[in-house]
Every structure is written in structure tokens, then in C-alpha cells.
């Protein structure tokens, strides 16, 4: 139930699924104060490629380029959807800016738009409450401890643990692993 999980829950609900979400923390957990996206419609192809190469170089080329390209292709649509969801639940204090836009000396452009809030936790908490009103069930303080798999590797459910109790959740449509980032997880 963080920056990846709450939007996944809302999307699954939009698609007609019955949803349960395991969250290892005792509540919604999110870092930061917003999100950004590349707006391809207002960028040049060369500008986006240059921006991508700059990011890869800054990160010592430890970037999965296929995933990065997927982000570039879909981030503007995704940010627009998040803003619509936040507006739907009345989250206040959202600001928008384009100061991340890069205009290169040769005129190539990578248009970056940003949304800022008073805190992602506040926004995601409101969105999780909305998801609960739509029928989602959140199991807070219940980390997933095991995926349930068929012999061919197909994931058909998950087992969560809260205290001494275990919860087995079987999936008919799918299991989404929305684990967020790994910067604070030394094992990764």
C-alpha cells in the first residue's frame, strides 16, 4: 500500500477485479512529495534520447533500458491518471510545474512535468480509503511471506503473515507485486 501498490489496487478495481492488498507496514507508506513524467507530446525524439542517455550515465549505466523506455512511453499518461484520482478524492495542495524540462543548446527538448503534494502519504492514504469504499481489502501489518505457484511457475496466490496468523489469498485473475523501490533494502 505504497506509491506502487495503491495505484495498482485502484487500477485492478477499475478493471472489475476483487482486490486484497497485503502491506507489511501498519498503514499506507509512501516517500516523497510528488511525481514527474516525460511528456512525449511536447518533446523531440532526440531530446528524449539525450535525456535518457544523461540519466543512464549519471547512474553508471546500471539502468534497465527496456524498463526505462517503458517509463518514458507511459509516464505522462500515468501521472495524468494519478492526478485525476487525487482530484476525485479531494486531495488538496497539488501543484504543477515544468521546471524539469530540458532544452538542449541545439534546440532538442525533453519536456518534464511534475506534480507536488504536501506529501505522497497523505495522497495515497486518501486513495486507499477510496479503494476500500470501492471494495478493496487492505491487510496492514501483514507482509507477504510466500507466493503460491503451480508446477509451471504460474503464481495463483500469496500467503501473508500477521503475528502468529497466516492468511492465504487465492487469485483468479492475477497477483501484482508492487514492492516499491529497494534503496532502503540492504538485501537487494
Coordinates of N, CA, C and O in Angstrom, one line a residue:
X1 N 0.8 -1.2 0.0 CA 0.0 0.0 0.0 C 0.9 1.2 0.0 O 0.8 2.1 0.9
X2 N 1.7 1.3 -1.0 CA 2.6 2.5 -1.2 C 2.4 3.1 -2.5 O 1.3 3.0 -3.2
X3 N 3.4 3.8 -3.0 CA 3.4 4.5 -4.3 C 3.1 3.6 -5.5 O 2.5 4.1 -6.5
X4 N 3.4 2.3 -5.4 CA 3.1 1.4 -6.5 C 1.8 0.6 -6.2 O 1.0 0.4 -7.1
X5 N 1.6 0.2 -4.9 CA 0.5 -0.7 -4.6 C -0.8 0.0 -4.6 O -1.8 -0.6 -5.1
X6 N -1.0 1.2 -4.1 CA -2.3 1.8 -4.1 C -2.8 2.1 -5.5 O -3.9 1.7 -5.8
X7 N -2.0 2.6 -6.4 CA -2.4 2.7 -7.8 C -2.8 1.4 -8.4 O -3.7 1.3 -9.2
X8 N -2.0 0.3 -8.1 CA -2.3 -1.0 -8.6 C -3.7 -1.5 -8.2 O -4.4 -2.0 -8.9
X9 N -4.0 -1.2 -6.9 CA -5.3 -1.6 -6.3 C -6.4 -0.9 -7.1 O -7.4 -1.5 -7.5
X10 N -6.2 0.4 -7.2 CA -7.3 1.2 -7.9 C -7.4 0.8 -9.4 O -8.6 0.7 -9.9
X11 N -6.3 0.5 -10.1 CA -6.4 0.0 -11.4 C -7.1 -1.3 -11.5 O -8.0 -1.5 -12.4
X12 N -6.8 -2.2 -10.6 CA -7.5 -3.5 -10.6 C -9.0 -3.4 -10.4 O -9.8 -4.0 -11.0
X13 N -9.3 -2.5 -9.5 CA -10.8 -2.2 -9.2 C -11.4 -1.7 -10.5 O -12.5 -2.1 -10.9
X14 N -10.8 -0.7 -11.2 CA -11.3 -0.2 -12.4 C -11.5 -1.3 -13.5 O -12.5 -1.2 -14.3
X15 N -10.7 -2.3 -13.4 CA -10.8 -3.4 -14.4 C -11.8 -4.5 -13.9 O -11.9 -5.5 -14.6
X16 N -12.5 -4.2 -12.8 CA -13.5 -5.1 -12.3 C -13.1 -6.2 -11.4 O -13.9 -7.1 -11.1
X17 N -11.9 -6.2 -10.9 CA -11.3 -7.2 -10.0 C -11.8 -7.0 -8.6 O -12.0 -5.9 -8.2
X18 N -11.9 -8.1 -7.9 CA -12.0 -8.0 -6.4 C -10.6 -8.0 -5.9 O -9.8 -8.8 -6.3
X19 N -10.3 -7.1 -5.0 CA -8.9 -6.8 -4.6 C -8.6 -6.9 -3.2 O -9.3 -6.4 -2.3
X20 N -7.5 -7.6 -2.8 CA -6.9 -7.6 -1.5 C -5.5 -7.1 -1.6 O -4.8 -7.4 -2.6
X21 N -5.0 -6.3 -0.6 CA -3.7 -5.8 -0.6 C -3.0 -6.1 0.7 O -3.5 -5.8 1.7
X22 N -1.8 -6.8 0.6 CA -1.0 -7.0 1.8 C 0.0 -5.9 1.9 O 0.6 -5.5 0.9
X23 N 0.1 -5.3 3.1 CA 1.0 -4.2 3.3 C 1.8 -4.6 4.6 O 1.3 -4.8 5.7
X24 N 3.2 -4.6 4.5 CA 4.0 -5.0 5.6 C 3.9 -4.0 6.7 O 4.0 -4.3 7.9
X25 N 3.9 -2.7 6.4 CA 3.8 -1.6 7.4 C 2.3 -1.6 7.9 O 1.4 -2.1 7.3
X26 N 2.2 -0.9 9.1 CA 0.9 -0.9 9.7 C -0.1 0.1 9.1 O -1.2 0.3 9.5
X27 N 0.3 0.8 8.0 CA -0.5 1.8 7.3 C 0.0 2.0 5.9 O 1.1 1.4 5.6
X28 N -0.6 2.9 5.2 CA -0.1 3.3 3.9 C 1.3 3.9 4.1 O 1.5 4.6 5.1
X29 N 2.2 3.5 3.2 CA 3.6 4.0 3.4 C 4.1 4.6 2.1 O 4.0 3.9 1.0
X30 N 4.5 5.8 2.0 CA 5.0 6.4 0.8 C 6.0 7.5 1.1 O 5.9 8.1 2.2
X31 N 7.0 7.6 0.3 CA 8.0 8.6 0.4 C 7.8 9.7 -0.6 O 7.1 9.5 -1.6
X32 N 8.4 10.8 -0.4 CA 8.4 11.9 -1.3 C 7.2 12.8 -1.3 O 6.3 12.7 -0.4
X33 N 7.2 13.7 -2.2 CA 6.2 14.8 -2.2 C 5.6 15.0 -3.6 O 5.0 16.0 -3.9
X34 N 5.7 13.9 -4.5 CA 5.1 14.1 -5.8 C 5.6 13.1 -6.8 O 6.2 12.1 -6.4
X35 N 5.5 13.4 -8.0 CA 5.9 12.5 -9.1 C 6.2 13.4 -10.3 O 5.8 14.5 -10.4
X36 N 6.9 12.8 -11.3 CA 7.2 13.5 -12.5 C 7.0 12.6 -13.7 O 6.9 11.4 -13.5
X37 N 6.9 13.2 -14.9 CA 6.7 12.4 -16.1 C 7.3 13.1 -17.3 O 7.5 14.3 -17.3
X38 N 7.7 12.3 -18.3 CA 8.1 12.9 -19.5 C 6.9 13.0 -20.5 O 6.2 12.0 -20.7
X39 N 6.7 14.2 -20.9 CA 5.6 14.5 -21.8 C 6.1 14.4 -23.3 O 6.7 15.3 -23.8
X40 N 5.9 13.2 -23.9 CA 6.5 13.0 -25.2 C 5.9 13.9 -26.3 O 6.5 14.3 -27.2
X41 N 4.6 14.3 -26.1 CA 3.9 15.2 -27.0 C 4.6 16.5 -27.1 O 4.5 17.1 -28.2
X42 N 5.3 17.0 -26.1 CA 6.0 18.3 -26.1 C 7.5 18.2 -26.2 O 8.2 19.1 -25.9
X43 N 8.0 16.9 -26.5 CA 9.4 16.7 -26.5 C 9.8 16.3 -28.0 O 8.9 16.0 -28.8
X44 N 11.1 16.4 -28.2 CA 11.6 15.9 -29.5 C 12.2 14.6 -29.2 O 12.7 14.3 -28.1
X45 N 12.2 13.7 -30.3 CA 12.8 12.4 -30.1 C 14.2 12.4 -29.7 O 14.6 11.7 -28.8
X46 N 15.0 13.3 -30.3 CA 16.4 13.4 -30.0 C 16.6 13.9 -28.6 O 17.5 13.5 -27.9
X47 N 15.7 14.8 -28.2 CA 15.8 15.4 -26.8 C 15.6 14.3 -25.8 O 16.3 14.2 -24.7
X48 N 14.6 13.5 -26.0 CA 14.2 12.4 -25.1 C 15.4 11.4 -25.0 O 15.8 11.0 -23.9
X49 N 15.9 11.0 -26.2 CA 17.0 10.1 -26.2 C 18.3 10.6 -25.5 O 18.9 9.9 -24.7
X50 N 18.5 11.9 -25.7 CA 19.7 12.5 -25.0 C 19.5 12.6 -23.5 O 20.4 12.3 -22.7
X51 N 18.2 12.9 -23.1 CA 17.9 12.9 -21.6 C 18.1 11.6 -21.0 O 18.6 11.4 -19.9
X52 N 17.6 10.5 -21.7 CA 17.7 9.2 -21.3 C 19.2 8.8 -21.1 O 19.6 8.2 -20.1
X53 N 20.0 9.1 -22.1 CA 21.4 8.8 -22.0 C 22.1 9.5 -20.9 O 23.0 9.0 -20.2
X54 N 21.7 10.8 -20.6 CA 22.2 11.5 -19.5 C 21.9 10.8 -18.2 O 22.7 10.7 -17.3
X55 N 20.6 10.4 -18.0 CA 20.2 9.6 -16.8 C 21.0 8.3 -16.7 O 21.5 8.0 -15.6
X56 N 21.2 7.6 -17.8 CA 21.9 6.4 -17.7 C 23.4 6.6 -17.3 O 23.9 5.9 -16.5
X57 N 24.0 7.6 -17.9 CA 25.4 8.0 -17.5 C 25.5 8.4 -16.0 O 26.4 7.9 -15.3
X58 N 24.5 9.2 -15.6 CA 24.5 9.6 -14.2 C 24.4 8.4 -13.2 O 25.0 8.4 -12.1
X59 N 23.8 7.4 -13.7 CA 23.6 6.1 -12.8 C 24.5 5.0 -13.2 O 24.2 3.8 -13.1
X60 N 25.7 5.4 -13.8 CA 26.7 4.4 -14.1 C 26.2 3.3 -15.0 O 26.7 2.2 -14.9
X61 N 25.3 3.6 -15.9 CA 24.7 2.7 -16.8 C 24.1 1.4 -16.2 O 24.1 0.4 -16.8
X62 N 23.7 1.6 -14.9 CA 23.0 0.5 -14.2 C 21.5 0.5 -14.4 O 20.7 0.1 -13.6
X63 N 21.1 1.0 -15.5 CA 19.7 1.2 -15.8 C 19.2 0.1 -16.8 O 19.8 -0.2 -17.8
X64 N 18.0 -0.5 -16.4 CA 17.4 -1.4 -17.4 C 16.7 -0.6 -18.4 O 15.7 0.0 -18.2
X65 N 17.4 -0.5 -19.6 CA 16.9 0.4 -20.6 C 15.5 0.1 -21.1 O 14.7 1.0 -21.5
X66 N 15.1 -1.2 -21.1 CA 13.8 -1.6 -21.6 C 12.7 -1.0 -20.6 O 11.7 -0.5 -21.0
X67 N 13.0 -1.1 -19.3 CA 12.1 -0.6 -18.3 C 12.0 0.9 -18.4 O 11.0 1.6 -18.2
X68 N 13.2 1.5 -18.6 CA 13.3 3.0 -18.7 C 12.5 3.5 -19.9 O 11.7 4.4 -19.7
X69 N 12.6 2.8 -21.0 CA 11.8 3.2 -22.2 C 10.3 3.0 -21.9 O 9.5 3.9 -22.3
X70 N 9.9 2.0 -21.2 CA 8.5 1.8 -20.8 C 8.0 3.0 -20.0 O 7.0 3.5 -20.2
X71 N 8.9 3.4 -19.0 CA 8.6 4.6 -18.2 C 8.4 5.8 -19.1 O 7.4 6.5 -19.0
X72 N 9.3 6.0 -20.0 CA 9.2 7.2 -20.9 C 7.9 7.1 -21.8 O 7.2 8.1 -22.0
X73 N 7.6 5.9 -22.2 CA 6.4 5.8 -23.1 C 5.1 6.0 -22.4 O 4.1 6.4 -23.0
X74 N 5.1 5.7 -21.0 CA 3.8 5.7 -20.3 C 3.7 6.7 -19.1 O 2.6 6.8 -18.5
X75 N 4.8 7.4 -18.8 CA 4.8 8.2 -17.5 C 3.8 9.3 -17.6 O 3.2 9.7 -16.6
X76 N 3.6 10.0 -18.7 CA 2.7 11.1 -18.8 C 1.3 10.7 -18.6 O 0.5 11.3 -17.8
X77 N 0.9 9.6 -19.2 CA -0.5 9.0 -19.1 C -0.7 8.6 -17.6 O -1.7 8.9 -17.0
X78 N 0.3 8.0 -17.0 CA 0.2 7.5 -15.6 C 0.1 8.7 -14.7 O -0.8 8.7 -13.8
X79 N 0.9 9.7 -14.8 CA 0.8 10.9 -13.9 C -0.5 11.6 -14.1 O -1.1 12.0 -13.1
X80 N -1.0 11.7 -15.3 CA -2.3 12.3 -15.5 C -3.4 11.5 -14.8 O -4.3 12.0 -14.1
X81 N -3.3 10.1 -14.8 CA -4.3 9.3 -14.1 C -4.2 9.5 -12.6 O -5.2 9.6 -11.9
X82 N -3.0 9.6 -12.1 CA -2.8 9.8 -10.6 C -3.4 11.1 -10.2 O -4.1 11.2 -9.2
X83 N -3.2 12.2 -11.0 CA -3.8 13.5 -10.7 C -5.3 13.4 -10.7 O -6.0 14.0 -9.9
X84 N -5.9 12.7 -11.7 CA -7.3 12.6 -11.8 C -7.8 11.8 -10.5 O -8.9 12.3 -10.0
X85 N -7.1 10.8 -10.1 CA -7.6 10.1 -8.9 C -7.5 11.0 -7.7 O -8.4 11.0 -6.8
X86 N -6.4 11.7 -7.5 CA -6.2 12.6 -6.4 C -7.3 13.7 -6.4 O -7.9 14.0 -5.3
X87 N -7.6 14.2 -7.5 CA -8.7 15.2 -7.6 C -10.0 14.6 -7.2 O -10.8 15.2 -6.6
X88 N -10.3 13.4 -7.6 CA -11.5 12.7 -7.3 C -11.7 12.6 -5.8 O -12.9 12.6 -5.4
X89 N -10.7 12.3 -5.1 CA -10.8 12.2 -3.6 C -10.6 13.5 -2.8 O -10.5 13.5 -1.6
X90 N -10.4 14.6 -3.6 CA -10.3 15.9 -2.9 C -9.0 16.2 -2.3 O -8.9 17.0 -1.3
X91 N -7.9 15.6 -2.7 CA -6.6 15.9 -2.2 C -6.2 17.3 -2.5 O -6.3 17.7 -3.7
X92 N -5.9 18.1 -1.5 CA -5.6 19.5 -1.7 C -4.1 19.7 -1.7 O -3.3 18.9 -1.3
X93 N -3.7 20.9 -2.2 CA -2.3 21.2 -2.2 C -1.4 20.7 -3.3 O -0.2 20.7 -3.2
X94 N -2.1 20.3 -4.4 CA -1.3 19.8 -5.5 C -0.9 21.0 -6.4 O -1.7 21.8 -6.7
X95 N 0.4 21.0 -6.7 CA 0.9 22.0 -7.6 C 1.5 21.3 -8.8 O 2.0 20.2 -8.7
X96 N 1.6 22.0 -9.9 CA 2.2 21.5 -11.1 C 3.3 22.4 -11.6 O 3.2 23.7 -11.5
X97 N 4.3 21.9 -12.2 CA 5.4 22.7 -12.8 C 6.1 21.9 -13.9 O 6.0 20.7 -14.0
X98 N 6.8 22.7 -14.7 CA 7.6 22.1 -15.8 C 9.0 22.4 -15.7 O 9.7 22.4 -16.7
X99 N 9.5 22.8 -14.5 CA 10.9 23.2 -14.4 C 11.9 22.1 -14.6 O 13.1 22.4 -14.8
X100 N 11.5 20.9 -14.7 CA 12.4 19.8 -15.0 C 12.7 19.7 -16.5 O 13.5 18.9 -17.0
X101 N 11.9 20.4 -17.3 CA 12.1 20.4 -18.8 C 13.5 20.8 -19.2 O 14.1 21.7 -18.6
X102 N 14.1 20.0 -20.1 CA 15.5 20.3 -20.5 C 15.4 20.7 -22.0 O 14.8 20.1 -22.8
X103 N 16.0 21.9 -22.3 CA 16.1 22.4 -23.6 C 17.6 22.4 -23.9 O 18.4 23.2 -23.3
X104 N 18.0 21.6 -24.8 CA 19.5 21.5 -25.2 C 19.9 22.6 -26.1 O 19.0 23.2 -26.8
X105 N 21.2 23.0 -26.1 CA 21.6 24.1 -26.9 C 21.3 24.0 -28.4 O 21.1 25.0 -29.1
X106 N 21.1 22.8 -28.9 CA 20.8 22.6 -30.3 C 19.2 22.7 -30.6 O 18.8 22.4 -31.7
X107 N 18.5 23.0 -29.5 CA 17.0 23.1 -29.6 C 16.2 21.8 -29.3 O 15.0 21.9 -29.3
X108 N 16.9 20.7 -29.1 CA 16.2 19.5 -28.8 C 15.6 19.6 -27.3 O 16.2 20.3 -26.5
X109 N 14.4 19.0 -27.1 CA 13.7 19.2 -25.9 C 13.2 17.9 -25.3 O 12.8 17.0 -26.0
X110 N 13.4 17.8 -23.9 CA 12.7 16.7 -23.2 C 11.8 17.4 -22.2 O 12.3 18.0 -21.2
X111 N 10.5 17.4 -22.4 CA 9.6 18.1 -21.5 C 9.2 17.2 -20.3 O 8.7 16.1 -20.5
X112 N 9.6 17.7 -19.2 CA 9.3 17.0 -17.9 C 8.3 17.8 -17.1 O 8.4 19.0 -17.0
X113 N 7.2 17.1 -16.7 CA 6.2 17.8 -15.9 C 6.2 17.2 -14.5 O 6.5 16.0 -14.4
X114 N 5.9 17.9 -13.5 CA 6.0 17.5 -12.1 C 4.7 17.8 -11.4 O 4.1 18.9 -11.6
X115 N 4.3 16.9 -10.5 CA 3.2 17.2 -9.6 C 3.8 17.1 -8.2 O 4.5 16.2 -7.9
X116 N 3.5 18.1 -7.4 CA 3.9 18.0 -6.0 C 2.7 18.1 -5.1 O 1.7 18.7 -5.4
X117 N 2.8 17.4 -3.9 CA 1.7 17.5 -2.9 C 2.3 17.8 -1.6 O 3.6 17.9 -1.5
X118 N 1.5 17.9 -0.6 CA 2.1 18.1 0.8 C 2.7 16.9 1.3 O 3.5 16.9 2.2
X119 N 2.5 15.8 0.6 CA 3.1 14.5 0.9 C 2.4 13.4 0.2 O 1.2 13.3 0.2
X120 N 3.2 12.5 -0.3 CA 2.6 11.3 -1.0 C 1.8 10.4 -0.1 O 0.8 9.8 -0.5
X121 N 2.2 10.4 1.2 CA 1.5 9.5 2.1 C 0.0 10.0 2.3 O -0.9 9.3 2.3
X122 N -0.1 11.4 2.4 CA -1.5 11.9 2.5 C -2.3 11.6 1.3 O -3.4 11.2 1.4
X123 N -1.7 11.7 0.1 CA -2.5 11.5 -1.1 C -2.8 10.0 -1.2 O -4.0 9.6 -1.5
X124 N -1.9 9.1 -0.9 CA -2.1 7.7 -1.1 C -3.0 7.1 0.0 O -3.8 6.2 -0.2
X125 N -3.0 7.8 1.2 CA -3.9 7.4 2.3 C -5.3 7.7 1.8 O -6.2 6.8 2.0
X126 N -5.5 8.8 1.2 CA -6.9 9.2 0.7 C -7.3 8.2 -0.4 O -8.5 7.8 -0.4
X127 N -6.4 7.9 -1.3 CA -6.7 7.0 -2.3 C -7.0 5.5 -1.8 O -7.8 4.8 -2.4
X128 N -6.3 5.1 -0.8 CA -6.5 3.8 -0.2 C -7.9 3.7 0.4 O -8.6 2.7 0.3
X129 N -8.3 4.8 1.1 CA -9.6 4.9 1.7 C -10.7 4.8 0.6 O -11.7 4.1 0.8
X130 N -10.4 5.5 -0.5 CA -11.4 5.4 -1.6 C -11.4 4.0 -2.2 O -12.5 3.5 -2.5
X131 N -10.3 3.3 -2.3 CA -10.3 2.0 -2.8 C -11.1 1.1 -1.8 O -11.8 0.2 -2.3
X132 N -11.0 1.3 -0.5 CA -11.7 0.5 0.5 C -13.2 0.7 0.2 O -14.0 -0.2 0.3
X133 N -13.6 2.0 0.0 CA -15.0 2.3 -0.3 C -15.5 1.5 -1.6 O -16.7 1.2 -1.7
X134 N -14.6 1.2 -2.5 CA -14.9 0.5 -3.7 C -14.8 -1.0 -3.5 O -15.0 -1.7 -4.5
X135 N -14.5 -1.4 -2.3 CA -14.5 -2.9 -2.0 C -13.1 -3.5 -1.8 O -13.1 -4.7 -1.4
X136 N -12.0 -2.8 -1.9 CA -10.7 -3.4 -1.7 C -10.5 -3.6 -0.2 O -11.1 -2.9 0.6
X137 N -9.8 -4.7 0.1 CA -9.5 -5.0 1.5 C -8.0 -4.9 1.7 O -7.2 -5.5 0.9
X138 N -7.6 -4.1 2.7 CA -6.1 -4.0 3.0 C -5.8 -4.7 4.2 O -6.5 -4.6 5.2
X139 N -4.8 -5.5 4.2 CA -4.2 -6.2 5.3 C -3.0 -5.5 5.8 O -1.9 -5.8 5.3
X140 N -3.1 -4.5 6.7 CA -2.0 -3.8 7.2 C -1.2 -4.6 8.2 O -1.8 -5.4 8.9
X141 N 0.1 -4.4 8.3 CA 0.9 -5.1 9.2 C 1.0 -6.6 8.8 O 1.2 -7.5 9.7
X142 N 0.8 -6.9 7.5 CA 0.8 -8.3 7.1 C 1.7 -8.4 5.8 O 1.2 -8.3 4.7
X143 N 3.0 -8.7 6.0 CA 3.8 -8.9 4.9 C 3.5 -10.2 4.1 O 3.1 -11.2 4.7
X144 N 3.7 -10.1 2.8 CA 3.6 -11.4 2.0 C 4.9 -12.2 2.3 O 6.0 -11.7 2.3
X145 N 4.7 -13.5 2.7 CA 5.8 -14.3 3.0 C 6.1 -15.4 2.0 O 7.1 -16.0 2.0
X146 N 5.1 -15.7 1.2 CA 5.3 -16.7 0.2 C 4.3 -16.6 -1.0 O 3.1 -16.3 -0.7
X147 N 4.8 -16.7 -2.2 CA 3.9 -16.8 -3.3 C 3.4 -18.2 -3.5 O 4.1 -19.2 -3.3
X148 N 2.2 -18.4 -3.9 CA 1.6 -19.7 -4.2 C 1.7 -19.9 -5.7 O 1.3 -19.1 -6.5
X149 N 2.4 -21.0 -6.1 CA 2.7 -21.3 -7.5 C 2.2 -22.6 -7.9 O 2.3 -23.6 -7.1
X150 N 1.8 -22.7 -9.2 CA 1.6 -24.0 -9.8 C 2.9 -24.6 -10.2 O 4.0 -23.9 -10.2
X151 N 2.9 -25.9 -10.7 CA 4.2 -26.5 -11.1 C 4.9 -25.8 -12.2 O 6.1 -25.8 -12.3
X152 N 4.1 -25.2 -13.1 CA 4.7 -24.5 -14.2 C 5.2 -23.1 -13.9 O 5.7 -22.3 -14.7
X153 N 5.1 -22.7 -12.6 CA 5.5 -21.4 -12.1 C 4.5 -20.3 -12.1 O 4.7 -19.2 -11.6
X154 N 3.3 -20.6 -12.6 CA 2.2 -19.6 -12.6 C 1.9 -19.3 -11.1 O 1.6 -20.1 -10.3
X155 N 1.8 -18.0 -10.8 CA 1.5 -17.5 -9.5 C 0.0 -17.4 -9.4 O -0.7 -16.8 -10.1
X156 N -0.5 -18.1 -8.4 CA -2.0 -18.2 -8.2 C -2.5 -17.7 -6.9 O -3.7 -17.7 -6.5
X157 N -1.6 -17.1 -6.1 CA -2.0 -16.6 -4.8 C -0.7 -16.2 -4.0 O 0.4 -16.2 -4.4
X158 N -1.0 -15.8 -2.7 CA 0.0 -15.4 -1.8 C -0.4 -15.7 -0.4 O -1.6 -15.8 0.0
X159 N 0.6 -15.9 0.4 CA 0.4 -16.1 1.9 C 1.0 -14.9 2.6 O 2.2 -14.5 2.4
X160 N 0.2 -14.3 3.5 CA 0.7 -13.2 4.3 C 0.7 -13.7 5.8 O 0.0 -14.6 6.2
X161 N 1.5 -13.0 6.6 CA 1.6 -13.3 8.0 C 1.5 -12.1 8.8 O 2.1 -11.0 8.6
X162 N 0.6 -12.2 9.8 CA 0.4 -11.1 10.8 C 0.5 -11.8 12.2 O -0.4 -12.6 12.5
X163 N 1.5 -11.4 12.9 CA 1.7 -12.0 14.2 C 1.9 -13.5 14.0 O 2.8 -14.0 13.2
X164 N 1.1 -14.3 14.7 CA 1.2 -15.8 14.6 C 0.2 -16.3 13.6 O 0.1 -17.5 13.4
X165 N -0.6 -15.5 12.9 CA -1.6 -15.9 12.0 C -1.1 -15.8 10.5 O -0.4 -14.8 10.2
X166 N -1.6 -16.7 9.7 CA -1.3 -16.7 8.3 C -2.6 -16.5 7.5 O -3.6 -17.0 7.9
X167 N -2.5 -15.8 6.4 CA -3.6 -15.5 5.5 C -3.3 -16.0 4.1 O -2.2 -15.6 3.6
X168 N -4.1 -16.9 3.6 CA -3.9 -17.4 2.2 C -4.9 -16.7 1.3 O -6.1 -16.8 1.5
X169 N -4.4 -16.0 0.3 CA -5.2 -15.3 -0.6 C -5.0 -15.9 -2.0 O -3.9 -15.9 -2.5
X170 N -6.1 -16.5 -2.5 CA -6.0 -17.1 -3.8 C -6.5 -16.1 -4.9 O -7.4 -15.3 -4.7
X171 N -5.8 -16.2 -6.0 CA -6.1 -15.2 -7.1 C -6.8 -15.9 -8.2 O -6.3 -17.0 -8.6
X172 N -7.8 -15.3 -8.8 CA -8.4 -15.9 -10.0 C -7.9 -15.1 -11.3 O -7.9 -15.7 -12.3
X173 N -7.5 -13.8 -11.1 CA -7.1 -13.1 -12.3 C -5.6 -12.8 -12.2 O -4.9 -12.7 -13.3
X174 N -5.0 -12.6 -11.1 CA -3.6 -12.4 -11.0 C -3.1 -11.9 -9.7 O -3.9 -11.5 -8.8
X175 N -1.8 -11.8 -9.5 CA -1.2 -11.3 -8.3 C -0.2 -10.2 -8.8 O 0.6 -10.4 -9.7
X176 N -0.3 -9.0 -8.2 CA 0.5 -7.9 -8.6 C 1.6 -7.7 -7.5 O 1.2 -7.6 -6.3
X177 N 2.8 -7.8 -7.9 CA 3.9 -7.5 -6.9 C 4.3 -6.0 -7.0 O 4.9 -5.6 -8.0
X178 N 3.8 -5.2 -6.1 CA 4.1 -3.8 -6.2 C 5.0 -3.4 -5.0 O 4.5 -2.9 -4.0
X179 N 6.2 -3.8 -5.1 CA 7.1 -3.7 -3.9 C 7.8 -2.4 -3.7 O 8.6 -2.2 -2.8
X180 N 7.6 -1.5 -4.6 CA 8.3 -0.2 -4.5 C 9.8 -0.3 -4.8 O 10.2 -1.3 -5.4
X181 N 10.5 0.7 -4.3 CA 12.0 0.7 -4.6 C 12.7 -0.1 -3.6 O 12.2 -0.7 -2.7
X182 N 14.0 -0.3 -3.8 CA 14.8 -1.1 -3.0 C 16.0 -0.3 -2.3 O 16.9 -0.9 -1.8
X183 N 15.9 1.0 -2.4 CA 17.1 1.8 -1.9 C 17.3 1.6 -0.4 O 18.4 1.8 0.1
X184 N 16.3 1.3 0.4 CA 16.4 1.1 1.8 C 16.4 -0.4 2.2 O 16.3 -0.7 3.4
X185 N 16.6 -1.2 1.2 CA 16.6 -2.7 1.5 C 18.0 -3.2 1.2 O 18.3 -3.5 0.1
X186 N 18.8 -3.4 2.2 CA 20.2 -3.8 2.1 C 20.3 -5.2 1.4 O 21.2 -5.5 0.7
X187 N 19.2 -6.1 1.6 CA 19.3 -7.4 0.9 C 19.2 -7.3 -0.6 O 19.6 -8.3 -1.2
X188 N 18.7 -6.2 -1.1 CA 18.6 -6.1 -2.6 C 19.8 -5.3 -3.1 O 19.9 -5.1 -4.3

